[in-house]
PDB file of C-alpha atoms in Angstrom:
ATOM      1  CA  ALA A  13     100.559 113.547 111.250  1.00 74.00           C
ATOM      2  CA  GLN A  14     102.868 112.692 113.756  1.00 78.00           C
ATOM      3  CA  SER A  15     106.270 114.830 114.415  1.00 88.00           C
ATOM      4  CA  VAL A  16     109.117 116.109 116.168  1.00 93.00           C
ATOM      5  CA  ALA A  17     110.046 119.829 115.504  1.00 94.00           C
ATOM      6  CA  GLN A  18     113.451 121.309 116.503  1.00 95.00           C
ATOM      7  CA  PRO A  19     112.773 124.878 115.277  1.00 95.00           C
ATOM      8  CA  GLU A  20     116.307 125.962 115.382  1.00 95.00           C
ATOM      9  CA  ASP A  21     118.783 124.873 112.544  1.00 93.00           C
ATOM     10  CA  GLN A  22     121.436 126.292 115.015  1.00 96.00           C
ATOM     11  CA  VAL A  23     122.097 127.527 118.133  1.00 98.00           C
ATOM     12  CA  ASN A  24     125.036 130.143 118.798  1.00 98.00           C
ATOM     13  CA  VAL A  25     126.170 130.612 122.375  1.00 98.00           C
ATOM     14  CA  ALA A  26     129.555 131.918 124.230  1.00 98.00           C
ATOM     15  CA  GLU A  27     131.104 129.868 126.327  1.00 97.00           C
ATOM     16  CA  GLY A  28     129.936 130.089 130.104  1.00 97.00           C
ATOM     17  CA  ASN A  29     126.199 131.392 129.071  1.00 98.00           C
ATOM     18  CA  PRO A  30     123.600 129.101 129.557  1.00 97.00           C
ATOM     19  CA  LEU A  31     121.895 127.349 126.733  1.00 97.00           C
ATOM     20  CA  THR A  32     118.650 126.067 125.257  1.00 98.00           C
ATOM     21  CA  VAL A  33     118.133 123.578 122.333  1.00 98.00           C
ATOM     22  CA  LYS A  34     114.025 123.427 121.699  1.00 98.00           C
ATOM     23  CA  CYS A  35     111.935 120.610 121.102  1.00 97.00           C
ATOM     24  CA  THR A  36     108.172 120.251 120.665  1.00 97.00           C
ATOM     25  CA  TYR A  37     106.322 117.302 119.539  1.00 95.00           C
ATOM     26  CA  SER A  38     103.123 116.304 117.885  1.00 93.00           C
ATOM     27  CA  VAL A  39     102.613 112.619 119.099  1.00 88.00           C
ATOM     28  CA  SER A  40      99.530 111.114 120.615  1.00 84.00           C
ATOM     29  CA  GLY A  41      99.258 109.337 123.817  1.00 84.00           C
ATOM     30  CA  ASN A  42     101.897 109.482 126.544  1.00 86.00           C
ATOM     31  CA  PRO A  43     105.181 109.256 124.534  1.00 90.00           C
ATOM     32  CA  TYR A  44     108.764 109.043 126.135  1.00 94.00           C
ATOM     33  CA  LEU A  45     111.326 111.344 124.853  1.00 96.00           C
ATOM     34  CA  PHE A  46     114.935 111.398 124.708  1.00 96.00           C
ATOM     35  CA  TRP A  47     118.054 113.691 123.519  1.00 97.00           C
ATOM     36  CA  TYR A  48     121.149 112.680 121.635  1.00 97.00           C
ATOM     37  CA  VAL A  49     124.041 114.129 120.626  1.00 96.00           C
ATOM     38  CA  GLN A  50     126.410 113.659 117.661  1.00 94.00           C
ATOM     39  CA  TYR A  51     129.614 114.697 117.224  1.00 92.00           C
ATOM     40  CA  PRO A  52     131.419 114.887 113.679  1.00 86.00           C
ATOM     41  CA  ASN A  53     132.015 111.719 112.217  1.00 80.00           C
ATOM     42  CA  ARG A  54     130.607 109.735 114.998  1.00 84.00           C
ATOM     43  CA  GLY A  55     127.169 108.062 115.809  1.00 88.00           C
ATOM     44  CA  LEU A  56     124.754 109.357 117.872  1.00 93.00           C
ATOM     45  CA  GLN A  57     124.951 109.407 121.556  1.00 94.00           C
ATOM     46  CA  PHE A  58     122.318 109.164 124.283  1.00 94.00           C
ATOM     47  CA  LEU A  59     122.148 112.339 126.783  1.00 96.00           C
ATOM     48  CA  LEU A  60     119.216 111.680 128.341  1.00 96.00           C
ATOM     49  CA  LYS A  61     115.085 110.588 128.392  1.00 95.00           C
ATOM     50  CA  TYR A  62     111.859 111.164 130.374  1.00 95.00           C
ATOM     51  CA  ILE A  63     109.818 108.210 131.097  1.00 92.00           C
ATOM     52  CA  THR A  64     107.772 109.476 133.651  1.00 88.00           C
ATOM     53  CA  GLY A  65     107.989 111.533 137.104  1.00 88.00           C
ATOM     54  CA  ASP A  66     110.080 114.644 137.848  1.00 91.00           C
ATOM     55  CA  ASN A  67     109.355 116.723 134.632  1.00 93.00           C
ATOM     56  CA  LEU A  68     113.012 118.324 134.846  1.00 95.00           C
ATOM     57  CA  VAL A  69     115.478 115.167 133.793  1.00 96.00           C
ATOM     58  CA  LYS A  70     119.063 115.402 134.289  1.00 96.00           C
ATOM     59  CA  GLY A  71     121.742 113.440 132.031  1.00 94.00           C
ATOM     60  CA  SER A  72     125.037 113.346 130.607  1.00 91.00           C
ATOM     61  CA  TYR A  73     127.841 116.250 130.464  1.00 92.00           C
ATOM     62  CA  GLY A  74     125.682 118.637 132.963  1.00 95.00           C
ATOM     63  CA  PHE A  75     122.441 118.570 130.523  1.00 97.00           C
ATOM     64  CA  GLU A  76     119.220 118.483 131.523  1.00 97.00           C
ATOM     65  CA  ALA A  77     115.679 118.672 129.921  1.00 97.00           C
ATOM     66  CA  GLU A  78     112.183 119.579 131.233  1.00 95.00           C
ATOM     67  CA  PHE A  79     109.223 117.887 130.343  1.00 95.00           C
ATOM     68  CA  ASN A  80     106.158 120.349 129.791  1.00 95.00           C
ATOM     69  CA  LYS A  81     103.222 118.317 128.732  1.00 92.00           C
ATOM     70  CA  SER A  82     100.796 121.241 128.234  1.00 93.00           C
ATOM     71  CA  GLN A  83     103.097 122.995 125.786  1.00 94.00           C
ATOM     72  CA  THR A  84     104.525 119.634 124.416  1.00 94.00           C
ATOM     73  CA  SER A  85     107.621 120.499 124.859  1.00 96.00           C
ATOM     74  CA  PHE A  86     111.014 119.048 125.554  1.00 97.00           C
ATOM     75  CA  HIS A  87     113.763 121.676 125.545  1.00 98.00           C
ATOM     76  CA  LEU A  88     117.266 120.993 126.387  1.00 98.00           C
ATOM     77  CA  LYS A  89     119.598 122.944 128.764  1.00 98.00           C
ATOM     78  CA  LYS A  90     123.048 123.547 130.310  1.00 98.00           C
ATOM     79  CA  PRO A  91     123.749 126.083 132.420  1.00 97.00           C
ATOM     80  CA  SER A  92     126.999 127.053 131.489  1.00 97.00           C
ATOM     81  CA  ALA A  93     128.084 126.099 128.365  1.00 97.00           C
ATOM     82  CA  LEU A  94     131.381 124.665 127.113  1.00 97.00           C
ATOM     83  CA  VAL A  95     133.178 124.804 123.658  1.00 96.00           C
ATOM     84  CA  SER A  96     133.292 121.076 123.753  1.00 95.00           C
ATOM     85  CA  ASP A  97     129.488 120.815 123.783  1.00 96.00           C
ATOM     86  CA  SER A  98     129.677 122.069 119.896  1.00 97.00           C
ATOM     87  CA  ALA A  99     127.809 119.201 117.856  1.00 97.00           C
ATOM     88  CA  LEU A 100     124.536 118.248 116.756  1.00 96.00           C
ATOM     89  CA  TYR A 101     121.413 117.600 119.199  1.00 97.00           C
ATOM     90  CA  PHE A 102     118.554 115.736 118.032  1.00 96.00           C
ATOM     91  CA  CYS A 103     115.270 115.199 120.040  1.00 96.00           C
ATOM     92  CA  ALA A 104     113.562 111.895 119.654  1.00 95.00           C
ATOM     93  CA  VAL A 105     110.014 111.066 120.516  1.00 93.00           C
ATOM     94  CA  VAL A 106     108.971 107.648 121.009  1.00 91.00           C
ATOM     95  CA  ASP A 107     104.769 106.931 120.877  1.00 88.00           C
ATOM     96  CA  ASN A 108     103.091 103.596 122.746  1.00 84.00           C
ATOM     97  CA  PHE A 109     103.137 101.617 119.767  1.00 84.00           C
ATOM     98  CA  ASN A 110     107.133 101.894 119.830  1.00 83.00           C
ATOM     99  CA  LYS A 111     107.232 104.330 116.836  1.00 85.00           C
ATOM    100  CA  PHE A 112     110.193 106.668 116.770  1.00 86.00           C
ATOM    101  CA  TYR A 113     110.309 109.901 115.489  1.00 90.00           C
ATOM    102  CA  PHE A 114     113.278 111.776 115.433  1.00 91.00           C
ATOM    103  CA  GLY A 115     114.026 115.859 114.623  1.00 92.00           C
ATOM    104  CA  SER A 116     115.796 116.911 112.195  1.00 91.00           C
ATOM    105  CA  GLY A 117     119.041 118.441 114.744  1.00 93.00           C
ATOM    106  CA  THR A 118     119.912 121.501 116.044  1.00 96.00           C
ATOM    107  CA  LYS A 119     123.611 122.507 115.440  1.00 96.00           C
ATOM    108  CA  LEU A 120     125.190 124.357 118.604  1.00 97.00           C
ATOM    109  CA  ASN A 121     127.911 126.203 118.304  1.00 97.00           C
ATOM    110  CA  VAL A 122     129.426 127.376 121.429  1.00 97.00           C
ATOM    111  CA  LYS A 123     132.273 130.146 121.140  1.00 96.00           C
ATOM    112  CA  PRO A 124     135.129 130.900 123.414  1.00 94.00           C
TER     113      PRO A 124
ATOM    114  CA  GLU B  25     131.605 103.817 121.710  1.00 53.00           C
ATOM    115  CA  THR B  26     132.954 100.437 120.898  1.00 71.00           C
ATOM    116  CA  GLY B  27     129.713  98.893 121.682  1.00 93.00           C
ATOM    117  CA  VAL B  28     128.323  99.140 118.428  1.00 96.00           C
ATOM    118  CA  THR B  29     130.744  99.063 115.412  1.00 96.00           C
ATOM    119  CA  GLN B  30     130.088  99.452 111.443  1.00 97.00           C
ATOM    120  CA  THR B  31     132.161  98.371 108.431  1.00 97.00           C
ATOM    121  CA  PRO B  32     132.780  99.768 106.113  1.00 97.00           C
ATOM    122  CA  ARG B  33     133.532 103.517 107.598  1.00 96.00           C
ATOM    123  CA  HIS B  34     133.001 104.671 104.053  1.00 96.00           C
ATOM    124  CA  LEU B  35     131.723 103.297 100.697  1.00 96.00           C
ATOM    125  CA  VAL B  36     131.360 104.796  96.889  1.00 95.00           C
ATOM    126  CA  MET B  37     129.622 102.659  94.776  1.00 92.00           C
ATOM    127  CA  GLY B  38     128.108 102.803  91.178  1.00 89.00           C
ATOM    128  CA  MET B  39     124.539 102.379  90.452  1.00 88.00           C
ATOM    129  CA  THR B  40     124.731  98.538  89.169  1.00 87.00           C
ATOM    130  CA  ASN B  41     126.880  97.494  91.847  1.00 88.00           C
ATOM    131  CA  LYS B  42     125.929  95.289  95.149  1.00 93.00           C
ATOM    132  CA  LYS B  43     127.636  95.934  98.312  1.00 95.00           C
ATOM    133  CA  SER B  44     126.605  95.294 102.121  1.00 97.00           C
ATOM    134  CA  LEU B  45     126.955  97.127 105.010  1.00 98.00           C
ATOM    135  CA  LYS B  46     127.615  95.603 108.511  1.00 98.00           C
ATOM    136  CA  CYS B  47     127.094  96.113 111.907  1.00 98.00           C
ATOM    137  CA  GLU B  48     127.597  94.344 114.917  1.00 97.00           C
ATOM    138  CA  GLN B  49     126.926  95.219 118.958  1.00 97.00           C
ATOM    139  CA  HIS B  50     128.925  93.983 121.738  1.00 94.00           C
ATOM    140  CA  LEU B  51     126.179  95.198 124.404  1.00 95.00           C
ATOM    141  CA  GLY B  52     124.289  91.782 124.408  1.00 94.00           C
ATOM    142  CA  HIS B  53     120.865  93.687 123.150  1.00 94.00           C
ATOM    143  CA  ASN B  54     117.838  92.203 121.380  1.00 93.00           C
ATOM    144  CA  ALA B  55     116.608  94.526 119.018  1.00 94.00           C
ATOM    145  CA  MET B  56     118.744  96.572 116.317  1.00 95.00           C
ATOM    146  CA  TYR B  57     117.742  99.646 113.787  1.00 95.00           C
ATOM    147  CA  TRP B  58     118.766 100.854 110.598  1.00 96.00           C
ATOM    148  CA  TYR B  59     118.572 104.649 110.006  1.00 95.00           C
ATOM    149  CA  LYS B  60     119.013 106.720 106.933  1.00 95.00           C
ATOM    150  CA  GLN B  61     120.718 110.219 107.986  1.00 93.00           C
ATOM    151  CA  SER B  62     120.533 113.186 105.377  1.00 90.00           C
ATOM    152  CA  ALA B  63     121.756 116.592 105.757  1.00 82.00           C
ATOM    153  CA  LYS B  64     119.033 118.598 107.559  1.00 76.00           C
ATOM    154  CA  LYS B  65     116.337 115.993 107.784  1.00 82.00           C
ATOM    155  CA  PRO B  66     115.164 114.162 110.197  1.00 83.00           C
ATOM    156  CA  LEU B  67     116.862 110.592 110.686  1.00 87.00           C
ATOM    157  CA  GLU B  68     114.543 108.170 109.014  1.00 91.00           C
ATOM    158  CA  LEU B  69     113.933 104.771 110.770  1.00 91.00           C
ATOM    159  CA  MET B  70     114.600 102.028 107.867  1.00 94.00           C
ATOM    160  CA  PHE B  71     113.839  98.730 109.462  1.00 93.00           C
ATOM    161  CA  VAL B  72     113.516  97.405 112.768  1.00 92.00           C
ATOM    162  CA  TYR B  73     114.580  93.865 114.015  1.00 93.00           C
ATOM    163  CA  SER B  74     113.773  92.164 117.298  1.00 89.00           C
ATOM    164  CA  LEU B  75     115.312  89.056 118.477  1.00 84.00           C
ATOM    165  CA  GLU B  76     116.480  88.499 115.111  1.00 80.00           C
ATOM    166  CA  GLU B  77     112.786  89.142 113.858  1.00 82.00           C
ATOM    167  CA  ARG B  78     111.976  91.680 111.421  1.00 82.00           C
ATOM    168  CA  VAL B  79     109.075  93.756 113.123  1.00 80.00           C
ATOM    169  CA  GLU B  80     109.081  97.189 110.678  1.00 78.00           C
ATOM    170  CA  ASN B  81     110.135  98.288 107.532  1.00 76.00           C
ATOM    171  CA  ASN B  82     109.112 101.543 107.068  1.00 78.00           C
ATOM    172  CA  SER B  83     108.410 101.914 103.213  1.00 84.00           C
ATOM    173  CA  VAL B  84     112.053 101.109 102.372  1.00 92.00           C
ATOM    174  CA  PRO B  85     112.550 100.550  98.578  1.00 93.00           C
ATOM    175  CA  SER B  86     113.452  96.964  97.634  1.00 92.00           C
ATOM    176  CA  ARG B  87     116.888  97.929  96.845  1.00 94.00           C
ATOM    177  CA  PHE B  88     117.998  98.114 100.390  1.00 96.00           C
ATOM    178  CA  SER B  89     117.509  94.475 102.095  1.00 95.00           C
ATOM    179  CA  PRO B  90     118.451  93.645 105.636  1.00 95.00           C
ATOM    180  CA  GLU B  91     119.471  90.599 107.259  1.00 95.00           C
ATOM    181  CA  CYS B  92     119.709  89.869 110.793  1.00 94.00           C
ATOM    182  CA  PRO B  93     121.332  86.400 111.350  1.00 93.00           C
ATOM    183  CA  ASN B  94     121.883  86.465 114.805  1.00 92.00           C
ATOM    184  CA  SER B  95     120.930  89.276 117.698  1.00 90.00           C
ATOM    185  CA  SER B  96     124.401  90.484 117.118  1.00 95.00           C
ATOM    186  CA  HIS B  97     124.806  91.200 113.649  1.00 96.00           C
ATOM    187  CA  LEU B  98     122.888  93.252 111.119  1.00 97.00           C
ATOM    188  CA  PHE B  99     123.636  93.638 107.845  1.00 97.00           C
ATOM    189  CA  LEU B 100     122.173  95.937 104.844  1.00 97.00           C
ATOM    190  CA  HIS B 101     122.324  94.677 101.690  1.00 97.00           C
ATOM    191  CA  LEU B 102     122.602  97.060  98.576  1.00 96.00           C
ATOM    192  CA  HIS B 103     122.101  96.857  94.804  1.00 93.00           C
ATOM    193  CA  THR B 104     120.907  99.213  92.025  1.00 93.00           C
ATOM    194  CA  LEU B 105     121.391 102.129  94.266  1.00 93.00           C
ATOM    195  CA  GLN B 106     120.362 105.542  92.974  1.00 94.00           C
ATOM    196  CA  PRO B 107     122.228 108.930  93.518  1.00 93.00           C
ATOM    197  CA  GLU B 108     119.307 109.959  96.209  1.00 93.00           C
ATOM    198  CA  ASP B 109     120.375 106.981  98.066  1.00 95.00           C
ATOM    199  CA  SER B 110     123.879 108.922  99.375  1.00 96.00           C
ATOM    200  CA  ALA B 111     123.538 109.349 103.078  1.00 96.00           C
ATOM    201  CA  LEU B 112     125.171 108.059 106.444  1.00 95.00           C
ATOM    202  CA  TYR B 113     123.734 104.888 107.434  1.00 97.00           C
ATOM    203  CA  LEU B 114     123.391 104.296 111.204  1.00 96.00           C
ATOM    204  CA  CYS B 115     122.844 101.048 113.042  1.00 97.00           C
ATOM    205  CA  ALA B 116     121.788 101.238 116.423  1.00 96.00           C
ATOM    206  CA  SER B 117     120.780  98.584 119.103  1.00 95.00           C
ATOM    207  CA  SER B 118     118.701  98.691 122.322  1.00 94.00           C
ATOM    208  CA  GLN B 119     118.224  96.343 125.150  1.00 92.00           C
ATOM    209  CA  ALA B 120     114.842  95.802 123.711  1.00 86.00           C
ATOM    210  CA  ARG B 121     112.508  97.200 121.452  1.00 83.00           C
ATOM    211  CA  THR B 122     110.462  98.748 124.135  1.00 83.00           C
ATOM    212  CA  ALA B 123     109.898 102.655 124.183  1.00 78.00           C
ATOM    213  CA  SER B 124     111.595 103.287 127.406  1.00 83.00           C
ATOM    214  CA  TYR B 125     115.199 101.862 126.261  1.00 88.00           C
ATOM    215  CA  GLU B 126     117.647 104.215 124.648  1.00 91.00           C
ATOM    216  CA  GLN B 127     119.374 103.356 121.738  1.00 93.00           C
ATOM    217  CA  TYR B 128     123.308 102.965 121.174  1.00 95.00           C
ATOM    218  CA  PHE B 129     124.465 103.752 117.818  1.00 95.00           C
ATOM    219  CA  GLY B 130     127.363 103.048 115.761  1.00 95.00           C
ATOM    220  CA  PRO B 131     129.615 105.660 114.075  1.00 94.00           C
ATOM    221  CA  GLY B 132     127.857 104.909 110.660  1.00 95.00           C
ATOM    222  CA  THR B 133     128.859 104.322 106.979  1.00 96.00           C
ATOM    223  CA  ARG B 134     128.747 107.052 104.679  1.00 96.00           C
ATOM    224  CA  LEU B 135     127.876 105.933 101.284  1.00 96.00           C
ATOM    225  CA  THR B 136     128.147 107.900  98.177  1.00 95.00           C
ATOM    226  CA  VAL B 137     126.179 106.489  95.131  1.00 94.00           C
ATOM    227  CA  THR B 138     128.049 107.655  91.920  1.00 91.00           C
TER     228      THR B 138
END
């Protein structure tokens, strides 16, 4: 079955340290990959996407993600975390039939 | 953040009530979506509309009935819901129903079924 996995329910990191939020997928073909962020009492906001080309994608608020086809992963990264980055992060994958698959979300806690 | 609006933001309803959720997008998009968000579960895509035509219905119970009167408005009509239907219902839109386009989400309606 096609799926998206975010193996960590929660990630804790100190402000100023690098952060990584993991995402792996099991979707056939050449899927498109997305990261979204959700702040409390808000809808999801688009951060970045991989369609084709360079495996390292840069997005909003200093976030970036690296597509690794062999490991079927699309981990979200940021070199230096801010307290304001604390939120819920969702990985999403869209297959070649426009079918959407979302992960269950990872709560990022950035402590001062 | 005002690109996609949803009303009401909070709704409490009994199992025998009938209510409707409303979504409006001001982005000129052609595709609209309803999602159900429950704690610690993946977002569940419920319905997809493209150019006002329903193109996807992901095994959603008939007590949920969507309506898309035009490309800017999307409704979710609710009747005889169950307590397990309590969740955050999110509306989203995208430029087209094509995999490469990102979606823009509304703030959601927090639904509680008593």
